[in-house]
Short mmCIF file of C-alpha atoms and ligand atoms in Angstrom, two decimals:
data_model
loop_
_atom_site.label_atom_id
_atom_site.label_comp_id
_atom_site.label_asym_id
_atom_site.label_seq_id
_atom_site.Cartn_x
_atom_site.Cartn_y
_atom_site.Cartn_z
CA MET A 1 -5.65 93.51 158.72
CA ASP A 2 -3.86 94.28 155.50
CA GLU A 3 -4.97 92.63 152.32
CA PHE A 4 -2.53 89.86 151.33
CA TYR A 5 -1.62 91.62 148.10
CA THR A 6 -0.05 94.51 150.00
CA TRP A 7 2.59 92.29 151.58
CA THR A 8 6.30 92.29 150.76
CA ILE A 9 8.18 89.20 149.61
CA LYS A 10 9.51 88.72 153.13
CA GLU A 11 6.07 89.01 154.74
CA THR A 12 4.46 86.75 152.14
CA ALA A 13 7.13 84.05 152.45
CA GLU A 14 6.96 84.16 156.26
CA ALA A 15 3.16 83.99 156.32
CA LEU A 16 3.23 81.01 153.97
CA ARG A 17 5.89 79.23 156.00
CA SER A 18 4.08 79.73 159.30
CA GLY A 19 0.74 78.69 157.84
CA LYS A 20 -0.82 82.12 158.44
CA ALA A 21 -1.83 82.11 154.76
CA THR A 22 -1.97 79.51 152.00
CA PRO A 23 -0.57 80.05 148.48
CA SER A 24 -4.11 80.20 147.13
CA ASP A 25 -5.07 82.90 149.68
CA ILE A 26 -2.17 85.00 148.39
CA LEU A 27 -2.79 84.33 144.71
CA GLU A 28 -6.53 84.88 144.91
CA SER A 29 -6.05 88.17 146.71
CA LEU A 30 -3.46 89.27 144.16
CA CYS A 31 -5.50 88.15 141.15
CA GLY A 32 -8.51 90.01 142.50
CA ARG A 33 -6.38 93.11 142.75
CA VAL A 34 -5.14 92.66 139.17
CA ARG A 35 -8.70 92.24 137.87
CA ALA A 36 -9.82 95.36 139.72
CA VAL A 37 -6.93 97.66 138.84
CA ASP A 38 -4.97 96.59 135.78
CA SER A 39 -7.54 97.85 133.31
CA LYS A 40 -6.44 101.34 134.44
CA LEU A 41 -2.69 100.63 134.35
CA LYS A 42 -2.10 97.97 131.68
CA ALA A 43 0.97 96.67 133.47
CA TYR A 44 0.47 93.13 132.18
CA VAL A 45 0.48 91.83 128.62
CA ASN A 46 -0.18 88.28 129.73
CA PHE A 47 -1.80 87.23 132.98
CA ASP A 48 -2.60 83.63 133.82
CA GLU A 49 -4.47 82.90 137.04
CA SER A 50 -4.44 79.17 136.38
CA ARG A 51 -0.66 79.02 136.78
CA SER A 52 -1.13 79.49 140.51
CA LYS A 53 -3.15 76.32 140.86
CA LYS A 54 -0.38 74.25 139.27
CA ALA A 55 2.28 75.38 141.73
CA ASP A 56 3.36 72.98 144.44
CA PHE A 57 4.00 74.39 147.84
CA ILE A 58 7.20 73.12 149.41
CA LYS A 59 7.88 74.77 152.73
CA ALA A 60 11.65 74.62 152.71
CA LYS A 61 12.08 76.76 149.60
CA PRO A 62 12.86 80.47 150.02
CA LEU A 63 10.14 81.79 147.68
CA SER A 64 7.58 78.98 147.97
CA GLY A 65 4.22 80.30 146.87
CA VAL A 66 5.45 83.88 146.27
CA PRO A 67 3.96 85.36 143.07
CA ILE A 68 6.48 87.14 140.83
CA ALA A 69 5.83 88.94 137.52
CA ILE A 70 8.36 88.87 134.65
CA LYS A 71 9.20 91.40 131.95
CA ASP A 72 8.11 90.16 128.54
CA ASN A 73 11.66 89.99 127.15
CA ILE A 74 12.57 87.15 129.56
CA SER A 75 11.92 83.72 128.06
CA THR A 76 9.27 81.53 129.67
CA ARG A 77 9.04 77.97 128.39
CA GLY A 78 5.73 77.29 126.67
CA TRP A 79 4.47 80.80 127.39
CA GLU A 80 4.42 83.54 124.74
CA THR A 81 7.32 86.00 125.03
CA THR A 82 7.08 88.96 122.68
CA CYS A 83 9.31 91.84 123.85
CA ALA A 84 6.13 93.86 123.24
CA SER A 85 6.89 93.67 119.51
CA LYS A 86 4.58 92.65 116.69
CA ILE A 87 7.49 90.77 115.12
CA LEU A 88 7.57 88.29 118.02
CA LYS A 89 3.80 87.84 118.39
CA GLY A 90 3.09 84.16 118.75
CA TYR A 91 6.67 83.24 119.67
CA ILE A 92 6.66 80.50 122.32
CA PRO A 93 10.14 79.91 123.79
CA PRO A 94 11.12 76.23 124.03
CA TYR A 95 13.16 76.92 127.19
CA ASP A 96 13.15 79.01 130.37
CA ALA A 97 15.60 81.84 130.96
CA THR A 98 18.04 80.92 133.74
CA VAL A 99 16.42 83.50 136.07
CA VAL A 100 13.03 81.91 135.46
CA ARG A 101 14.40 78.44 136.17
CA LYS A 102 16.00 79.73 139.38
CA LEU A 103 12.80 81.43 140.51
CA LYS A 104 10.81 78.27 139.88
CA GLU A 105 13.38 76.17 141.73
CA ALA A 106 13.06 78.57 144.67
CA GLY A 107 9.29 77.95 144.65
CA ALA A 108 8.11 81.26 143.16
CA ILE A 109 4.94 81.39 141.09
CA ILE A 110 5.38 83.17 137.78
CA PHE A 111 1.91 84.34 136.94
CA ALA A 112 2.23 87.40 134.67
CA LYS A 113 4.32 88.94 131.90
CA CYS A 114 4.89 92.68 132.15
CA ASN A 115 4.52 95.35 129.49
CA MET A 116 7.64 97.15 128.24
CA ASP A 117 8.91 99.38 125.47
CA GLU A 118 9.35 97.37 122.27
CA PHE A 119 12.61 95.38 122.62
CA ALA A 120 13.37 97.57 125.68
CA PHE A 121 13.97 100.64 123.48
CA GLY A 122 12.62 103.56 125.46
CA SER A 123 12.13 105.35 128.75
CA SER A 124 8.36 105.57 128.98
CA CYS A 125 6.78 102.19 128.21
CA GLU A 126 4.90 103.82 125.32
CA THR A 127 6.49 102.04 122.34
CA SER A 128 4.90 98.68 123.19
CA CYS A 129 2.82 97.02 120.46
CA TYR A 130 0.20 96.50 123.19
CA GLY A 131 -0.06 100.23 123.94
CA PRO A 132 1.28 102.16 126.95
CA THR A 133 1.34 101.33 130.65
CA PHE A 134 0.22 104.12 132.99
CA ASN A 135 1.78 105.38 136.22
CA PRO A 136 -0.16 104.24 139.32
CA TRP A 137 0.51 107.60 141.06
CA ASN A 138 -1.05 109.54 138.21
CA THR A 139 -2.47 107.70 135.24
CA GLN A 140 -1.89 110.72 132.98
CA CYS A 141 1.83 110.08 133.42
CA VAL A 142 4.18 107.38 132.11
CA PRO A 143 5.58 104.77 134.49
CA GLY A 144 9.06 105.17 132.98
CA GLY A 145 10.70 102.55 130.86
CA SER A 146 11.53 100.32 129.41
CA SER A 147 10.44 98.02 132.29
CA GLY A 148 7.35 100.17 132.95
CA GLY A 149 5.01 97.22 133.51
CA SER A 150 7.37 95.59 136.01
CA ALA A 151 7.63 98.85 138.01
CA ALA A 152 3.92 99.74 137.88
CA SER A 153 2.89 96.23 138.93
CA VAL A 154 4.93 96.34 142.13
CA ALA A 155 3.97 99.96 142.91
CA ALA A 156 0.26 99.18 142.56
CA ASP A 157 0.42 95.88 144.51
CA LEU A 158 -0.30 93.77 141.43
CA ALA A 159 2.81 91.67 142.13
CA VAL A 160 4.81 90.97 145.27
CA GLY A 161 7.99 91.50 143.24
CA SER A 162 8.99 91.49 139.59
CA LEU A 163 11.95 91.24 137.24
CA GLY A 164 13.01 93.74 134.61
CA SER A 165 16.08 94.34 132.48
CA ASP A 166 18.38 97.34 132.42
CA THR A 167 20.55 98.32 129.43
CA GLY A 168 20.75 102.06 130.12
CA GLY A 169 18.38 102.62 133.04
CA SER A 170 15.38 100.47 132.27
CA ILE A 171 15.07 99.13 135.82
CA ARG A 172 16.19 102.15 137.84
CA GLN A 173 14.36 104.91 135.95
CA PRO A 174 10.89 103.27 136.10
CA ALA A 175 11.55 102.27 139.73
CA ALA A 176 12.18 105.96 140.49
CA LEU A 177 9.13 107.16 138.58
CA CYS A 178 6.87 104.58 140.28
CA GLY A 179 8.29 104.88 143.82
CA VAL A 180 9.67 101.34 144.23
CA VAL A 181 13.10 99.73 144.66
CA GLY A 182 14.90 98.71 141.44
CA LEU A 183 18.38 97.23 141.14
CA LYS A 184 20.70 96.85 138.16
CA PRO A 185 23.29 94.27 139.21
CA THR A 186 26.95 94.27 138.16
CA TYR A 187 27.37 93.12 134.54
CA GLY A 188 27.89 89.35 134.83
CA ARG A 189 26.23 88.98 138.24
CA VAL A 190 22.96 87.57 136.82
CA SER A 191 22.80 85.21 133.85
CA ARG A 192 21.46 86.70 130.63
CA TYR A 193 20.60 83.27 129.22
CA GLY A 194 17.05 83.54 127.90
CA LEU A 195 16.93 87.35 128.13
CA ILE A 196 16.14 88.46 124.59
CA ALA A 197 19.20 90.54 123.76
CA PHE A 198 19.18 94.32 123.21
CA GLY A 199 22.77 95.46 123.92
CA SER A 200 24.63 92.32 124.92
CA SER A 201 27.53 94.13 126.61
CA LEU A 202 25.14 96.31 128.65
CA ASP A 203 22.06 94.19 129.51
CA GLN A 204 21.42 92.92 133.03
CA ILE A 205 18.29 91.43 134.63
CA GLY A 206 17.34 92.72 138.08
CA PRO A 207 14.57 92.92 140.69
CA PHE A 208 11.76 95.39 141.39
CA THR A 209 10.49 95.24 144.97
CA LYS A 210 8.63 97.19 147.65
CA THR A 211 11.61 97.17 150.04
CA VAL A 212 15.40 96.97 149.96
CA GLU A 213 15.41 93.71 151.90
CA ASP A 214 13.11 92.16 149.28
CA ALA A 215 15.57 93.21 146.56
CA ALA A 216 18.34 91.46 148.53
CA ILE A 217 16.20 88.30 148.74
CA LEU A 218 15.34 88.31 145.04
CA LEU A 219 18.89 89.05 143.87
CA GLY A 220 20.15 86.18 146.04
CA VAL A 221 17.81 83.82 144.18
CA ILE A 222 18.59 84.94 140.59
CA ALA A 223 22.35 85.72 140.85
CA GLY A 224 25.21 83.34 140.18
CA HIS A 225 27.45 81.81 137.57
CA ASP A 226 25.76 80.11 134.64
CA PRO A 227 27.68 78.01 132.10
CA LEU A 228 24.98 78.92 129.57
CA ASP A 229 26.05 82.60 129.63
CA SER A 230 29.74 83.03 128.85
CA THR A 231 29.64 86.57 130.28
CA SER A 232 28.29 85.49 133.66
CA ALA A 233 30.89 85.84 136.39
CA PRO A 234 32.17 82.79 138.26
CA ALA A 235 31.82 84.65 141.57
CA ASP A 236 30.13 83.26 144.69
CA VAL A 237 26.77 84.73 145.69
CA PRO A 238 26.96 86.24 149.18
CA ASP A 239 24.00 86.20 151.57
CA TYR A 240 22.70 89.62 150.59
CA THR A 241 20.11 89.59 153.39
CA GLN A 242 22.95 89.89 155.93
CA ALA A 243 24.18 93.09 154.30
CA VAL A 244 20.98 94.97 155.10
CA LYS A 245 21.62 94.64 158.82
CA LYS A 246 24.74 96.82 158.88
CA ASP A 247 24.81 100.57 159.51
CA VAL A 248 26.55 103.24 157.42
CA LYS A 249 28.91 104.68 160.04
CA GLY A 250 32.17 105.74 158.44
CA LEU A 251 31.16 104.88 154.87
CA ARG A 252 32.37 107.41 152.30
CA ILE A 253 29.67 108.61 149.94
CA GLY A 254 30.45 110.81 146.93
CA LEU A 255 28.12 113.32 145.24
CA PRO A 256 29.27 113.69 141.61
CA LYS A 257 29.11 117.30 140.56
CA GLU A 258 28.27 116.31 136.96
CA TYR A 259 24.96 114.83 138.20
CA PHE A 260 23.75 118.02 139.87
CA ILE A 261 23.50 120.18 136.78
CA LYS A 262 21.24 122.89 135.42
CA GLY A 263 18.00 121.52 134.02
CA ILE A 264 17.43 119.00 136.76
CA ASP A 265 14.04 119.39 138.39
CA PRO A 266 14.44 121.45 141.62
CA GLU A 267 12.18 119.14 143.63
CA VAL A 268 14.28 116.15 142.54
CA GLU A 269 17.50 117.93 143.44
CA SER A 270 16.29 118.96 146.87
CA ALA A 271 14.97 115.46 147.72
CA VAL A 272 18.26 113.86 146.66
CA ARG A 273 20.37 116.38 148.58
CA GLY A 274 18.08 115.81 151.56
CA ALA A 275 18.77 112.07 151.31
CA ALA A 276 22.52 112.73 151.39
CA LYS A 277 22.02 114.82 154.56
CA LYS A 278 20.00 112.01 156.10
CA LEU A 279 22.79 109.52 155.42
CA GLU A 280 25.29 111.98 156.88
CA SER A 281 23.19 112.17 160.05
CA LEU A 282 23.38 108.36 160.20
CA GLY A 283 27.17 108.50 160.25
CA ALA A 284 28.25 108.42 156.59
CA LYS A 285 30.85 110.87 155.29
CA ILE A 286 29.65 112.91 152.34
CA GLU A 287 32.05 114.52 149.88
CA GLU A 288 32.01 115.90 146.35
CA VAL A 289 33.51 113.86 143.52
CA SER A 290 34.04 114.46 139.82
CA LEU A 291 33.27 111.98 137.04
CA PRO A 292 34.59 114.16 134.21
CA HIS A 293 33.49 112.06 131.21
CA THR A 294 29.83 111.94 132.25
CA GLN A 295 28.87 114.45 129.57
CA TYR A 296 29.82 111.97 126.82
CA ALA A 297 27.83 109.05 128.22
CA VAL A 298 24.55 109.52 126.35
CA ALA A 299 26.28 109.94 122.97
CA THR A 300 28.54 106.96 123.62
CA TYR A 301 25.61 104.83 124.70
CA TYR A 302 23.61 105.58 121.56
CA ILE A 303 26.53 104.39 119.47
CA VAL A 304 27.35 101.22 121.41
CA ALA A 305 23.76 100.26 122.26
CA THR A 306 22.36 100.82 118.76
CA ALA A 307 25.30 98.96 117.16
CA GLU A 308 24.61 95.95 119.36
CA ALA A 309 20.84 96.25 118.90
CA SER A 310 21.06 96.36 115.10
CA SER A 311 23.16 93.22 115.16
CA ASN A 312 20.87 91.44 117.68
CA LEU A 313 17.74 92.35 115.72
CA GLY A 314 19.16 90.82 112.53
CA ARG A 315 17.71 87.45 113.53
CA TYR A 316 14.09 88.58 113.11
CA ASP A 317 13.76 87.75 109.46
CA GLY A 318 10.34 86.12 109.25
CA VAL A 319 11.92 82.66 109.07
CA GLN A 320 12.90 81.68 112.59
CA TYR A 321 10.53 83.49 114.93
CA GLY A 322 7.07 85.02 115.21
CA LEU A 323 5.67 87.13 112.38
CA ARG A 324 6.07 86.35 108.66
CA VAL A 325 4.55 88.53 105.94
CA PRO A 326 4.38 86.09 103.03
CA SER A 327 5.77 86.85 99.59
CA SER A 328 6.87 84.70 96.66
CA ASP A 329 10.24 86.50 96.74
CA LEU A 330 12.57 85.77 99.69
CA VAL A 331 14.17 89.22 99.98
CA GLU A 332 10.78 90.86 99.69
CA MET A 333 9.51 88.58 102.47
CA TYR A 334 12.36 89.74 104.74
CA MET A 335 11.68 93.38 103.94
CA LYS A 336 7.93 93.21 104.39
CA THR A 337 8.22 91.26 107.64
CA ARG A 338 10.70 93.71 109.16
CA CYS A 339 8.80 96.77 107.90
CA GLU A 340 5.54 95.56 109.39
CA GLY A 341 6.95 93.81 112.45
CA PHE A 342 9.15 96.55 113.92
CA GLY A 343 7.79 99.79 115.35
CA ARG A 344 9.25 103.26 114.69
CA GLU A 345 11.78 103.30 117.52
CA ALA A 346 13.07 99.80 116.70
CA LYS A 347 13.58 100.88 113.08
CA ARG A 348 15.40 104.01 114.23
CA ARG A 349 17.77 101.89 116.35
CA VAL A 350 18.47 99.45 113.50
CA LEU A 351 19.24 102.34 111.14
CA LEU A 352 21.49 104.15 113.63
CA GLY A 353 23.30 100.97 114.62
CA THR A 354 23.87 99.82 111.06
CA PHE A 355 25.22 103.27 110.22
CA VAL A 356 27.78 103.42 113.04
CA LEU A 357 29.03 99.94 112.13
CA SER A 358 29.24 100.51 108.38
CA ALA A 359 32.50 100.77 106.45
CA GLY A 360 34.05 104.22 106.82
CA TYR A 361 32.04 105.08 109.93
CA TYR A 362 33.08 102.16 112.11
CA GLU A 363 36.34 103.84 113.19
CA ALA A 364 34.82 107.31 113.45
CA TYR A 365 31.86 106.27 115.60
CA TYR A 366 31.88 102.73 116.94
CA LEU A 367 35.58 102.38 117.78
CA LYS A 368 35.69 105.90 119.18
CA GLY A 369 32.62 105.09 121.27
CA LEU A 370 34.39 102.08 122.75
CA LYS A 371 37.34 104.26 123.71
CA VAL A 372 35.14 106.83 125.44
CA ARG A 373 33.37 103.96 127.20
CA THR A 374 36.72 103.01 128.74
CA LEU A 375 37.26 106.60 129.92
CA ILE A 376 33.83 106.57 131.58
CA LYS A 377 34.68 103.31 133.33
CA GLN A 378 38.02 104.76 134.48
CA ASP A 379 36.21 107.73 136.07
CA PHE A 380 34.34 105.24 138.28
CA ASP A 381 37.45 103.11 139.01
CA LYS A 382 39.25 106.19 140.21
CA ALA A 383 36.32 107.42 142.32
CA PHE A 384 35.90 104.04 144.00
CA GLU A 385 39.55 103.98 145.08
CA ARG A 386 38.42 106.43 147.73
CA LEU A 387 34.63 106.06 147.96
CA ASP A 388 32.29 103.25 149.01
CA VAL A 389 29.22 104.60 147.26
CA ILE A 390 28.26 107.33 144.77
CA LEU A 391 24.91 109.05 145.30
CA ALA A 392 22.89 110.89 142.63
CA PRO A 393 19.39 111.35 141.30
CA THR A 394 18.06 108.38 139.31
CA SER A 395 16.14 110.53 136.83
CA PRO A 396 16.44 114.29 136.22
CA THR A 397 12.64 114.66 136.41
CA PRO A 398 9.70 112.90 138.01
CA ALA A 399 7.22 111.03 135.79
CA PHE A 400 6.27 112.99 132.68
CA LYS A 401 2.96 113.09 130.83
CA VAL A 402 1.96 110.33 128.43
CA GLY A 403 2.80 111.46 124.88
CA GLU A 404 5.00 114.37 125.99
CA ARG A 405 8.34 113.00 124.71
CA LEU A 406 7.13 110.42 122.21
CA ASP A 407 7.82 112.55 119.13
CA ASP A 408 11.09 113.95 120.44
CA PRO A 409 13.64 111.11 120.55
CA LEU A 410 16.38 113.35 121.96
CA ALA A 411 14.25 114.46 124.92
CA MET A 412 13.39 110.81 125.51
CA TYR A 413 17.06 109.75 125.32
CA LEU A 414 18.02 112.43 127.84
CA SER A 415 15.67 110.85 130.40
CA ASP A 416 18.51 108.37 131.00
CA ILE A 417 21.35 110.83 131.38
CA PHE A 418 22.05 109.62 134.98
CA THR A 419 21.45 105.90 134.45
CA ILE A 420 23.49 105.22 131.31
CA PRO A 421 27.08 105.61 132.65
CA GLN A 422 26.69 102.65 135.05
CA ASN A 423 25.82 100.25 132.22
CA LEU A 424 28.75 101.50 130.14
CA ALA A 425 30.99 100.85 133.18
CA GLY A 426 29.31 97.59 134.20
CA ILE A 427 28.85 98.68 137.83
CA PRO A 428 25.82 97.96 140.06
CA ALA A 429 23.30 100.67 140.95
CA ILE A 430 20.03 100.79 142.87
CA SER A 431 17.14 103.25 142.87
CA ILE A 432 15.11 103.71 146.04
CA PRO A 433 12.28 106.13 146.92
CA CYS A 434 13.53 109.33 148.56
CA GLY A 435 10.63 111.76 148.38
CA PHE A 436 7.58 113.08 146.56
CA THR A 437 6.89 116.18 144.51
CA LYS A 438 4.20 118.63 145.58
CA GLY A 439 2.09 117.03 142.89
CA GLY A 440 2.42 113.65 144.62
CA LEU A 441 4.86 111.96 142.21
CA PRO A 442 7.67 109.78 143.61
CA ILE A 443 11.35 110.77 143.44
CA GLY A 444 14.17 108.23 143.18
CA LEU A 445 17.62 108.21 144.77
CA GLN A 446 20.38 106.35 142.94
CA LEU A 447 23.29 104.64 144.71
CA MET A 448 26.23 103.13 142.79
CA ALA A 449 29.09 100.90 143.91
CA LYS A 450 32.12 99.24 142.42
CA PRO A 451 31.72 95.93 140.54
CA PHE A 452 30.18 93.24 142.79
CA GLY A 453 29.53 95.87 145.47
CA GLU A 454 25.80 95.02 145.72
CA GLU A 455 26.17 94.34 149.46
CA THR A 456 27.29 97.92 150.04
CA LEU A 457 24.33 99.20 148.02
CA PHE A 458 21.90 97.15 150.13
CA ARG A 459 23.58 98.32 153.30
CA VAL A 460 23.28 102.02 152.49
CA ALA A 461 19.84 101.73 150.86
CA HIS A 462 18.44 99.83 153.83
CA ALA A 463 19.89 102.26 156.37
CA PHE A 464 18.12 105.06 154.49
CA GLU A 465 14.90 103.08 154.26
CA ARG A 466 14.94 102.32 158.01
CA ALA A 467 15.27 106.02 158.76
CA THR A 468 12.50 107.18 156.40
CA ASP A 469 9.01 106.09 155.37
CA PHE A 470 8.79 106.99 151.68
CA HIS A 471 8.68 103.28 150.79
CA LYS A 472 5.55 102.81 152.90
CA LYS A 473 3.39 105.16 150.81
CA ARG A 474 1.18 103.51 148.21
CA PRO A 475 -0.69 105.11 145.31
CA ALA A 476 -4.45 105.46 145.72
CA ILE A 477 -5.45 103.58 142.61
N1 LIG B 501 16.06 104.28 127.67
C1 LIG B 501 17.27 103.66 127.21
C2 LIG B 501 17.10 103.26 125.77
O1 LIG B 501 16.13 103.62 125.22
C3 LIG B 501 17.60 102.47 128.07
C4 LIG B 501 16.70 101.33 127.84
C5 LIG B 501 17.06 100.12 128.63
O2 LIG B 501 17.76 100.19 129.64
N2 LIG B 501 16.61 99.00 128.13
O3 LIG B 501 17.91 102.62 125.18
#
């Protein structure tokens, strides 16, 4: 028999409901796995076995007794939340993020906080003040980022499912590099209340899971309107688990020519094209599409995202939260706290963002960036007049070596070339496993849909998953 920790959310919840396993069986098995493996991966920055014992088990709840890990930028009441930054060390939120409250109400056990790039700035999970997380498929490689800990934990069976956040790819890219399912919902689908803000017009919280059906279950629990987040949409939450039952016959799937460009890893390209063929054989119609403003997405993102980040990071002044470097002079105290508290990448973002918002440059950069953002969104609007889904690689390369891009910000920024446009447009996108390189690293397939089209994503992703077995492979860690 399988160890309990290898189970999916669905299997775990069913076993608990039928009495085949108790919550402590599941938790003990999982905690044993964490103790045995996490010293090699460093997926968790905070891990609390005792939390399991406090959880009540109520049979009627959808996630009763299911252990879920949470990215460390999502507020947990009474439990340190640091965004993997020295400046927030010791910060204990006085409230739960809405997603945390919803998970708890559904019976889930939140037992660990996941490592991440500092303030979610990065694509490799290396800028954390706790040090890097490693990829379970090859510990010389990065897990992707910024939600690297959330992705690695699910890939290595250290959590049944987890939550991350995605501002420009931070769920989908690490999901691809770790061989798990990762979904960025439509902007407004999931409340951002209690998510420590990076780029407020781009950020969304979403699930990491072992299967597509599990992602549908988890999204169903965390989605919905929240009066505490004025940008959350007042739209009903459908039963996403029904969507996975449908087939793909007659669905129109577009392959954007701007996403199959020179420089993309040939093994990634062939796996993704193979996935399109597979969906065609299942009855979908495949056609080429053009999203002509794609080439401007990375530049636009690094204007909009850094502008918002520099403004959001203004609140860390040594007075209200976490770290304070004392000084008899107030301004000097601010300066010393921010100099010591922020890492290199966070400082780079604050400088860039402050620059593009400053007098004289605001029109030239920030306002222009907003205009190009609209053009990028219009590309998608137009494509979805005809198409149900757009299919592309999630990341241009498989997992790269630890340290390889750390001193080259541009190379790091280009890791997200295929995952940034969806945040600028606010549309949902999912990454699912679609193959492996000869070296044994996972490859991710990205599917996008129009706003609130998550059901279509689940439908297509699940049809692919049913017809393949990439999601069944587990790293030998
Ligand atoms: N890698 C991108 C960045 O560094 C996206 C990060 C994210 O989605 N949080 O900004």
